[in-house]
Structures are given as structure tokens and as C-alpha cells.
């Protein structure tokens, strides 16, 4: 017997091996390539693929069993190869610099990151942490707060950053951190809402830091380098502060413009000058330590002139004397002229000047002088308070003229919390290492070590500075913010060796460099946030020049920075950026604590020296420092972050980053579900948890979207809503359609503002699918207790009885499951978003169903669409009922329920069954009987067609078998024509009998009674409620005998006839409303 077979070419082993060892490993001509003896390759979807990489991946036949999986899941070898070749180069300055250099040329081969811990993390952190506050405000903070309180301030702030660095190290070592640094870590750990909010706070902090550094640069320039360059000069001493602020604004704006142009034109120069700026910082600090130790042997000479116990500004005089003897003649000095009306010895002088002597003390007494005991305690005071030394003096009553005299005074009111806010920016900058994660050779090792070492180093520098400044410098000089008592020198400069200019020039260039780096880093941070697409209105700032330079982000950064410069005061800007940085650090700690407590499987940091308690302590410390520094700034910063969070949440940031907040939500949901499972809700907590059953058309679109509108109006966003639908078929064949249907339903839910879940079930038939939804939708205690569906309005015209049979079965199942059922008739005429004018919601309370009929109108009237509608309750009184007493009782019941409604009792007396009712019942039963006969005849036709087919088949087989039979024998058989003639004769006879039976039949008495009830009830409802916006009716249950299902549908139609919007309500068998509190 021949067998069909196919010859498959087999590759030669040596050729295959040779091909596998090919260095290129790429298919050059997939369609024409031959292997071995010239035969074409075996046809394979993995080999003949447009993706060259996939083409070579599955050449071997050893893994043929897994070929189908390989289309979506790569082999381990290829996965490892891709991971090994992964580079996470920063999208920052270096990449833009390369783009500038090779513009129009062939792109360079990107080198792998080579920075180590020292160069890549330690030094950048050191440079960013040490800065303007150390040089311009540290001595003033020590003098004002005293050594002990300054030590506390420094310890708190440094502890805060150290704890944050520990948390940051854990996050940074939990996988690869691409370029983006702190923003990337926070957003991927806490989700897009927190990520966007904190990312923008960090951006604002970095931008205001730029303003602070520029203000520091201008302060150094105008106060210590070229004071004569001031544009605004004060005529009086009282106006000097205002003139200085105006100078700061003008020069600051010019400096900002120049720096922005430098950043826009030549970012690469900023990057290359970073080491120069770092060298300035290091040399300045070394000169301070050298000067401190030099004071042990030879303190520098910086005399301070005191009048009584008041410190004088050493600008307008050369000698600290009232009078001087020149050629044995007593003459007055320039100091005399400042306090007296003339140079004469008998001139009228200031009272305090006359009563107190002038003394000169050493501004830098030295490390061994014992000044540390004098500087141990703080000296706070209001603005305008004179800087005084603990010396004997003759006190006088303060006069208004004192403010014009050359005393050193507080320019601002000082208190502990203010100093915390001013000092904190000097410990920021700990993110510099993580921001360069793309340039590090081993980021997971370098970031923790480098950052923690940098913080430890700067903490030692700051703490030692507090002690050394307090031990070496006189108290009045420490409290002299601008060095007026030491001839306008920078106070910290008076301590440095070999010259004060080392510190002045070093701090000037340090502040310039820090300002440039802020203006370089902030726009890139904004660009990263914009490109993430989580804040829609920032998307324009994601664009830039052809090389990726963030032009628009730089422009916005410059504008925000200008707002900080217009404040013009370093002391006022510092607390603002403290808030934003503290907010950022708070959320870094929160991210680490959350990930640790949630024990997410992906939380496996290489840095092991962390604990959730440390993160929680760091978070608490950040929050405390925010409110210690400035409670109103803290509230504003939190309000800004909260507004951004809600905006991102409102706009719907469709990002899934596996963040910790989602993990918290899942844990909270699991905990709540377990708690809900323990006991059913109390009647006071009962609210309709809806399962909405939707029908879909042939294009899988929602047939009745107003059902979703009604759900929204009923729920007002509260409780559970599950929207379900059923597709007929099997899931394997209709999975794509099921997903499409689910997407369409979600779009409809979004359009109708329905908040809830969507569930599409694929089942062999509609009936079973709805049954599955009713039984299994929801989870644990979050299950539906009510079902909402549309009335099958065209059930009479439908040729398929399954449509209304499925509806009745759903009614039976909800009753069996003790679920409430709401059926909306004419649902397409229900209101959408338009508000209804004044009208009524009429409730026809016929049987008690647990209070559903009372509760639903109340819930509807909470929504703006139904708010103007009044509630009316009708109840039916029988012959034996006292209708007056019923009305009183019902009014009292509604009063206890706290419901406002009009009450009316409708009397329905027993009356004879009308001929109309009798006839209507008869027509209903005749129609039902005719449909049954039509269904029976259809079944018979199908059976007869099958019978003809079988007989014809048997007839042909018999003729073939008996072809050689004797012709004398005659075989009688049915012909097709004869069969149809006989069948029609029988059918006509049966039809005549059926018609005769129909005309002779009498209606069932039970059906007559039910029809009578439906007709009478419809009459009174139409009479009273035809103009109502909505009519709520008790829904009677279906008959126990399934033979009367069709009659049940007819009864419902009669009962609702002539009414526009009807909601049939069937209770779930439990009380849902209570009179108790």
C-alpha cells in the first residue's frame, strides 16, 4: 500500500557548527540562503523572520520542543547576553556634549561608564554639600545660637541626611537605576502620583538652590570684593538694607541671564569646570583649618571697636578712640564726628557716647583664649537689636537716633527655628552621586559608599567648624553677619590662612559653580518628568534642541529662579528650598520603609545596612524639620505637592511601575476584604452594591449606555459597581473579542462616569454566562447585593424565546441568591447628564421588600440629575383596610426613617372581572398556544428533513446492492413527491384541528385573576403617575411552574403599559433601611 511522505532536508552537522561559530551571527539573505548541499532551509517562523536577531536565535533543533514558547520568551543564553551588554548611560550633560561634537558626523561608539566611587560619587557629593551657607552664614549661626544649640542644629540636619542616604542606598542598590537619579527612585518606588509631586518639589528645590547660590555670589561680590560697584546707594543708614536688596535684584538678574546663556550655549564647559569649582571648595576649607591652628601660635590681628558694650561698624573711622593727642594737642577723631555735632571738644554728643568709654578687643583671640565659654550660649533678638559684648557699661534710654549711628545690629529677628531653616540647605546635595548613576562603573557599590562617606566627611567638617569657630572668634564678631566690625571682611575669611582673600575668591567661584550646576541639573530633571508623561501640562518641556538640550525647561527654570532672586535675601530664600528638599527626602525614606514593610518579592537591595525603623525615623525627622523651620512654608509645600498629586490622579496617570503605593493598596484591600468577610454588613451600612448586566450588539458595543448613567446616578461613586456581559462561544476562540468587549465597556463606563470594575464572560450560552456572573462576580465581602438589568422590550417580536426565558431565569436566580433586582423599562429614555426639572419620583409600595423602594429614591435624589424631584409614596388599600389610618401610619414610618415624601393611599376594591380582562387573558393564552404549535411544527420539519435524508441514503444503498436482482420482482418505495403530498394532507388536517381547538379553548382561571390584578393596578398607576419622571414598582416573582413563564412576561407588560420610565424592584429578602440611628 503506498504511503505519502515528505522529504525534509537535514542540515549537515559540521556546517551547522561552523554557522553557529560565525562571529556576525546574522542572516544576510533569509530568502535565498542555502545550507549544506544547497537545499533551502527548513521553513520556520523563527528563521524566516524580519528580526535578524530572532532569525539566528532558533537555528538549532535541540530546542524544537520549545519553539512555540521562543516566539515570546527568549532563550536564557540570549537573555544573559543582552543583560551583559546593557548600558545605562546618563541622558545628561555628557550625552548632549557628544551630540554637539558629532553633529552631522557619524555617531561615536559609546564608551561604557568608567567612574569609580571617589570621582563619581564622593567628590560630587562633597562639592554639592559644602557651599554658600558654610562660607556666608555658618559663623553667624554659631554666634547667634551658641555652640550648644548650633551643635544640635547641625546634628539634626546631618542625621536627617544620613538616614535619608541609608534609605536612598537601599533603593539605589535594588536593581539598576537609570539616569534620573532621585526622581527615578521615588517615582518607581511610590508611583506616578507621588513621583510627579515629589519630582516637581525636588525640581523647585534645585531651582531655588540656583537662586540661593546666585544671591550668595552677588553678596560676596558686592559686600566683600567690589563694594563700590553698588548701583543703589543709601543716603541714610536706615535705607542701606533696602538699597542692598535692590542691588542684589539687579546684579542677580544679570548674573542669572549670563549663567542661563552659558548653560544654553556651552554645557560642556560647565561640566569641565566642575573640578575647578571643587578645588576652590577644598582649598577654602583647608585654609580655614590652617588658620584655626595658626591662631594657637599667632592669632591674626583684627581689632574690634566697642563703645561701652556695643559693637561699632569699623568703616568711617581709622582709630578706635574718642580723642587723640597730636603734638601735645588733644584733637577729636573721626569716631567723635560720627557721634557728635562737630569736631570741637565741647560739641554736643550722643548721651551713650558721652557716658561710656571706647575699648578695642581682638576679633580673633585664638583657639586657646577661652572664647569657647563665652560663645557657648545663644543670643537671639529682634531686628535692630544691637550686637553687645558682656562688658560693664552705663545704660541709657534708647532713642530714635540710635538707628542712624554706626552700631552693628541684627538685620533680621533671630530665633532657633529660623536658623534651622537657613542652615539646612548646607547639608543638601546628597543626591549628586545617585544623579550620576549612569556614569558609574558599579553604581550599586559606589552610591552607598560614596554618599555615606561624603555625608560623614561633611558632618565632621560642620561639627568641628561649630566648635572651632566658637573657640577662635569673639562673640560679637560671630554675630556680625556681614563683617562690619572687622572693616567689612568676610568673618570666616578673617580666620583663614594665608589671607582672607583665599576664602573670598574660593567661595565666590564655589557659589558660581554651584549656581551653574543647578541651572544645568534642574532643566534636565524637569525634562525627565515631562518625558514620563505623568503631568500632561508639562509635556512641552520634554522637547528641546536637536541634541536633546532642554531649551524650554531651561527657560522655565530661569523664570522660577528669577522669582527667587527678586526676593533678594539669602536668609528668605534658604527656608523655601529647605522645604522642597525636606519633602523629597521625606518621600525617599517613606519609599524605603514601605518597600521593607511590604516585603515585596522584588525588594532585594545589595546594601544590607538598612531597617524600616531607620527610614521611619528619617521620615519623622524630615517632617519635624519642615515644621520647625517654617510651619507656613511647610504647609505651602505640602499643599503644592498635594495639588500635583491630585491633578495627576485626576488626569489618570496610566503608568504601572510596580510601585510601593500599589503594594500598600493591595495589602489594605486584602486586609479590608478579610475583615468584611467576617460578618455581613449591618442594615445601617447597607447600600446597593451593583452588578450591572449589559447587552452588546454585533460590533461588541454597549446597547444601553443609559443603564450605566443610571448606575452612576444611583451610586454617586460610592460602593461597589461590577459591570458584566456575556459572549457566546468558547474562550479559546473568542478571547480577543472578549478583551475588545471589555475595552468597549470600559470606554462606555468612562464616558458615563461610572466608577467600577468590568467583567466579560465567555460561555457556551447566554443563560449560563449570566448565571456565572450572578454567582461568582466580586470577591469575598466585596460582592454585589443587587442586580440591575434592562427590560427585554422586544421580547414579543423575538423569534427566539431564549431571550425572555433567560430574563426570567435571571429573576429566579437572583431570588434564590437573596439578591435585590432592579429592572429598568425604556432605559434609553432615562436622563443622561441633564438635570431634570421639578417633578416627582413615584413609589408604588404594594408589598414590603425590606425597604428597597424607600431607599432608592433617596439615593437618586443625592445626584444632581434627580435633586429637584420630589418623592411620592403610594400604597394600595384593600376592602378591609382603614385607608385613613394607613396613611397616618405610613407618614409616621417615613418620619422615623427621616425621609421627606408625600403619602397617598389608593383604594382598590374588589370588583367583577371585566370582559376586557377576560378577553385579554384569552388572547394571551391563544397566542401562547399558537407559539407552542409553531415551535412544535418547526421541530417536526427538522425531524422530517433528517428522515428524508436517511431514507434516500438507504434507498441508494439498496439499489446498489440489488443491481443484479431479477427484473420480474417489483420494489415499491416512497418517492419525494408522494411523501410531500401525503405530509401536506396530514398537516392541513392537524392545522384545522388546532385552529378549532384555539377557538374553542377557555382561559385558565388563575391567569384571569393575575391579568385582572395587572389591569386594575395599571389603571391606578397610570391615573396617578403617568407624568412622573420615574415610577418604582414592586416586581412580582415568576411562577413556580415554568409552563407559565410567557404569561408572566405578559402580566408585566400589562402592568407597565402606558408608563414611560419604570423601575421594577424586587427585594433581596433582608431589611435595607432602619429607623434606628
Tab-separated table of C-alpha atoms in Angstrom, residues 307-504:
chain	number	residue	atom	x	y	z
A	307	UNK	CA	31.576	101.722	72.693
A	308	UNK	CA	30.621	100.600	76.186
A	309	UNK	CA	29.335	97.120	75.423
A	310	UNK	CA	28.081	97.987	71.918
A	311	UNK	CA	29.932	96.899	68.794
A	312	UNK	CA	30.759	99.583	66.239
A	313	UNK	CA	30.915	99.315	62.444
A	314	UNK	CA	34.563	99.853	61.572
A	315	UNK	CA	34.012	101.748	58.304
A	316	UNK	CA	34.019	105.512	58.886
A	317	UNK	CA	36.995	105.796	61.288
A	318	UNK	CA	40.583	104.623	61.472
A	319	UNK	CA	41.290	104.769	65.204
A	320	UNK	CA	39.186	103.290	67.988
A	321	UNK	CA	39.480	106.498	70.090
A	322	UNK	CA	37.303	109.441	71.015
A	323	UNK	CA	40.259	111.867	71.103
A	324	UNK	CA	43.876	111.686	70.094
A	325	UNK	CA	46.972	113.647	71.152
A	326	UNK	CA	48.917	115.074	68.228
A	327	UNK	CA	51.831	117.369	69.008
A	328	UNK	CA	50.659	117.558	72.620
A	329	UNK	CA	47.291	118.846	71.420
A	330	UNK	CA	44.111	116.909	72.146
A	331	UNK	CA	42.095	116.567	68.976
A	332	UNK	CA	38.898	114.687	68.206
A	333	UNK	CA	38.929	111.640	65.935
A	334	UNK	CA	36.700	110.632	63.051
A	335	UNK	CA	34.808	108.428	65.520
A	336	UNK	CA	33.965	111.594	67.517
A	337	UNK	CA	32.480	113.180	64.415
A	338	UNK	CA	30.111	110.219	63.979
A	339	UNK	CA	28.533	110.721	67.418
A	340	UNK	CA	28.863	114.493	67.965
A	341	UNK	CA	27.590	117.605	66.212
A	342	UNK	CA	31.094	118.906	65.487
A	343	UNK	CA	34.820	118.280	65.940
A	344	UNK	CA	35.040	120.610	68.950
A	345	UNK	CA	35.672	119.080	72.347
A	346	UNK	CA	32.670	120.919	73.774
A	347	UNK	CA	30.332	119.817	70.981
A	348	UNK	CA	27.010	118.207	71.826
A	349	UNK	CA	27.389	114.407	71.650
A	350	UNK	CA	25.213	111.346	71.887
A	351	UNK	CA	24.400	110.561	75.526
A	352	UNK	CA	25.612	106.961	75.370
A	353	UNK	CA	28.821	108.107	73.643
A	354	UNK	CA	29.431	110.657	76.384
A	355	UNK	CA	28.846	108.251	79.299
A	356	UNK	CA	30.786	105.204	78.006
A	357	UNK	CA	34.358	104.591	77.055
A	358	UNK	CA	35.701	103.142	73.836
A	359	UNK	CA	37.590	99.859	74.065
A	360	UNK	CA	39.323	97.709	71.485
A	361	UNK	CA	39.238	93.928	71.648
A	362	UNK	CA	40.817	91.273	69.450
A	363	UNK	CA	38.307	89.863	66.910
A	364	UNK	CA	40.193	86.554	66.624
A	365	UNK	CA	41.548	85.856	70.130
A	366	UNK	CA	42.700	82.344	69.200
A	367	UNK	CA	41.991	78.737	69.968
A	368	UNK	CA	43.484	78.843	73.468
A	369	UNK	CA	41.922	82.143	74.537
A	370	UNK	CA	38.928	80.665	76.337
A	371	UNK	CA	36.408	82.306	73.986
A	372	UNK	CA	34.599	78.959	73.799
A	373	UNK	CA	32.970	79.512	77.185
A	374	UNK	CA	31.685	82.943	76.120
A	375	UNK	CA	30.209	81.534	72.885
A	376	UNK	CA	28.577	78.512	74.477
A	377	UNK	CA	25.084	80.029	74.734
A	378	UNK	CA	22.900	81.758	72.190
A	379	UNK	CA	21.946	85.402	71.832
A	380	UNK	CA	18.636	85.776	69.985
A	381	UNK	CA	16.856	89.051	69.484
A	382	UNK	CA	14.571	91.162	67.313
A	383	UNK	CA	15.568	93.026	64.188
A	384	UNK	CA	17.517	96.177	65.031
A	385	UNK	CA	18.912	94.766	68.296
A	386	UNK	CA	22.488	95.913	68.897
A	387	UNK	CA	25.274	93.343	68.991
A	388	UNK	CA	26.673	93.696	72.510
A	389	UNK	CA	29.523	92.157	74.453
A	390	UNK	CA	29.345	91.113	78.080
A	391	UNK	CA	31.197	94.230	79.406
A	392	UNK	CA	30.292	96.864	82.019
A	393	UNK	CA	28.606	99.938	80.569
A	394	UNK	CA	26.402	102.840	81.550
A	395	UNK	CA	22.927	102.177	80.178
A	396	UNK	CA	20.803	104.960	78.732
A	397	UNK	CA	17.271	105.120	77.354
A	398	UNK	CA	17.252	104.118	73.703
A	399	UNK	CA	16.456	106.945	71.303
A	400	UNK	CA	15.279	107.101	67.717
A	401	UNK	CA	18.646	108.481	66.663
A	402	UNK	CA	20.444	105.256	67.579
A	403	UNK	CA	19.432	103.602	64.295
A	404	UNK	CA	21.466	106.215	62.355
A	405	UNK	CA	24.607	105.638	64.421
A	406	UNK	CA	27.307	103.144	63.287
A	407	UNK	CA	26.315	100.294	65.584
A	408	UNK	CA	26.342	96.658	64.456
A	409	UNK	CA	22.726	95.474	64.695
A	410	UNK	CA	20.650	92.426	63.805
A	411	UNK	CA	19.296	92.847	60.291
A	412	UNK	CA	16.538	90.267	60.978
A	413	UNK	CA	14.819	88.848	64.051
A	414	UNK	CA	16.635	85.716	65.144
A	415	UNK	CA	15.255	82.576	66.754
A	416	UNK	CA	16.158	78.904	66.800
A	417	UNK	CA	13.694	77.662	64.172
A	418	UNK	CA	14.764	80.344	61.680
A	419	UNK	CA	18.377	79.235	61.965
A	420	UNK	CA	17.357	75.629	61.263
A	421	UNK	CA	15.694	76.721	58.015
A	422	UNK	CA	18.676	78.824	56.962
A	423	UNK	CA	21.232	76.151	57.815
A	424	UNK	CA	19.534	73.111	56.237
A	425	UNK	CA	20.493	73.921	52.600
A	426	UNK	CA	24.130	73.434	53.622
A	427	UNK	CA	23.524	69.677	54.058
A	428	UNK	CA	21.580	69.172	50.811
A	429	UNK	CA	23.302	67.796	47.751
A	430	UNK	CA	23.382	64.170	48.886
A	431	UNK	CA	21.668	63.123	45.637
A	432	UNK	CA	24.617	64.195	43.463
A	433	UNK	CA	26.003	60.652	43.356
A	434	UNK	CA	22.700	58.971	42.518
A	435	UNK	CA	22.055	61.577	39.817
A	436	UNK	CA	25.230	60.357	38.096
A	437	UNK	CA	24.261	56.705	38.325
A	438	UNK	CA	24.553	56.332	34.557
A	439	UNK	CA	28.254	57.304	34.627
A	440	UNK	CA	29.340	54.893	37.364
A	441	UNK	CA	31.231	51.700	36.766
A	442	UNK	CA	29.373	49.932	39.580
A	443	UNK	CA	26.521	52.156	40.749
A	444	UNK	CA	25.206	49.624	43.273
A	445	UNK	CA	28.525	49.673	45.106
A	446	UNK	CA	29.585	53.279	44.573
A	447	UNK	CA	26.388	55.132	45.522
A	448	UNK	CA	26.083	53.843	49.122
A	449	UNK	CA	29.777	54.039	49.938
A	450	UNK	CA	30.428	57.392	48.269
A	451	UNK	CA	27.294	59.121	49.569
A	452	UNK	CA	27.606	57.924	53.156
A	453	UNK	CA	31.340	58.761	53.259
A	454	UNK	CA	30.651	62.244	51.842
A	455	UNK	CA	27.948	62.880	54.456
A	456	UNK	CA	30.222	61.584	57.222
A	457	UNK	CA	33.036	63.857	55.996
A	458	UNK	CA	30.855	66.961	55.778
A	459	UNK	CA	29.266	66.195	59.141
A	460	UNK	CA	32.721	66.118	60.719
A	461	UNK	CA	33.601	69.383	58.937
A	462	UNK	CA	30.407	71.113	60.110
A	463	UNK	CA	30.554	69.871	63.702
A	464	UNK	CA	34.229	70.729	64.003
A	465	UNK	CA	33.549	74.151	62.440
A	466	UNK	CA	30.934	74.882	65.117
A	467	UNK	CA	33.399	74.140	67.893
A	468	UNK	CA	36.425	75.786	66.240
A	469	UNK	CA	34.585	78.962	65.252
A	470	UNK	CA	33.208	79.276	68.783
A	471	UNK	CA	36.673	78.696	70.259
A	472	UNK	CA	38.618	81.075	67.989
A	473	UNK	CA	36.387	84.054	67.173
A	474	UNK	CA	34.997	86.646	69.541
A	475	UNK	CA	31.232	86.540	70.168
A	476	UNK	CA	30.489	89.987	68.720
A	477	UNK	CA	32.355	89.151	65.510
A	478	UNK	CA	30.468	85.853	65.187
A	479	UNK	CA	27.145	87.698	65.434
A	480	UNK	CA	28.274	90.321	62.924
A	481	UNK	CA	26.720	88.788	59.776
A	482	UNK	CA	28.457	91.000	57.203
A	483	UNK	CA	31.778	91.628	58.996
A	484	UNK	CA	31.178	95.359	59.572
A	485	UNK	CA	33.136	95.265	62.831
A	486	UNK	CA	36.261	93.897	61.090
A	487	UNK	CA	36.420	96.524	58.333
A	488	UNK	CA	33.917	94.717	56.066
A	489	UNK	CA	35.890	91.475	55.842
A	490	UNK	CA	34.171	88.110	55.437
A	491	UNK	CA	34.103	86.823	59.032
A	492	UNK	CA	35.198	83.314	58.102
A	493	UNK	CA	37.902	84.934	55.965
A	494	UNK	CA	39.468	86.611	58.978
A	495	UNK	CA	40.254	83.141	60.295
A	496	UNK	CA	41.771	81.730	57.098
A	497	UNK	CA	45.418	81.420	56.243
A	498	UNK	CA	47.387	82.831	54.476
A	499	UNK	CA	44.888	85.585	53.540
A	500	UNK	CA	41.158	86.376	53.798
A	501	UNK	CA	41.117	86.624	50.012
A	502	UNK	CA	41.596	82.851	49.746
A	503	UNK	CA	38.146	82.326	51.235
A	504	UNK	CA	36.554	85.275	49.419
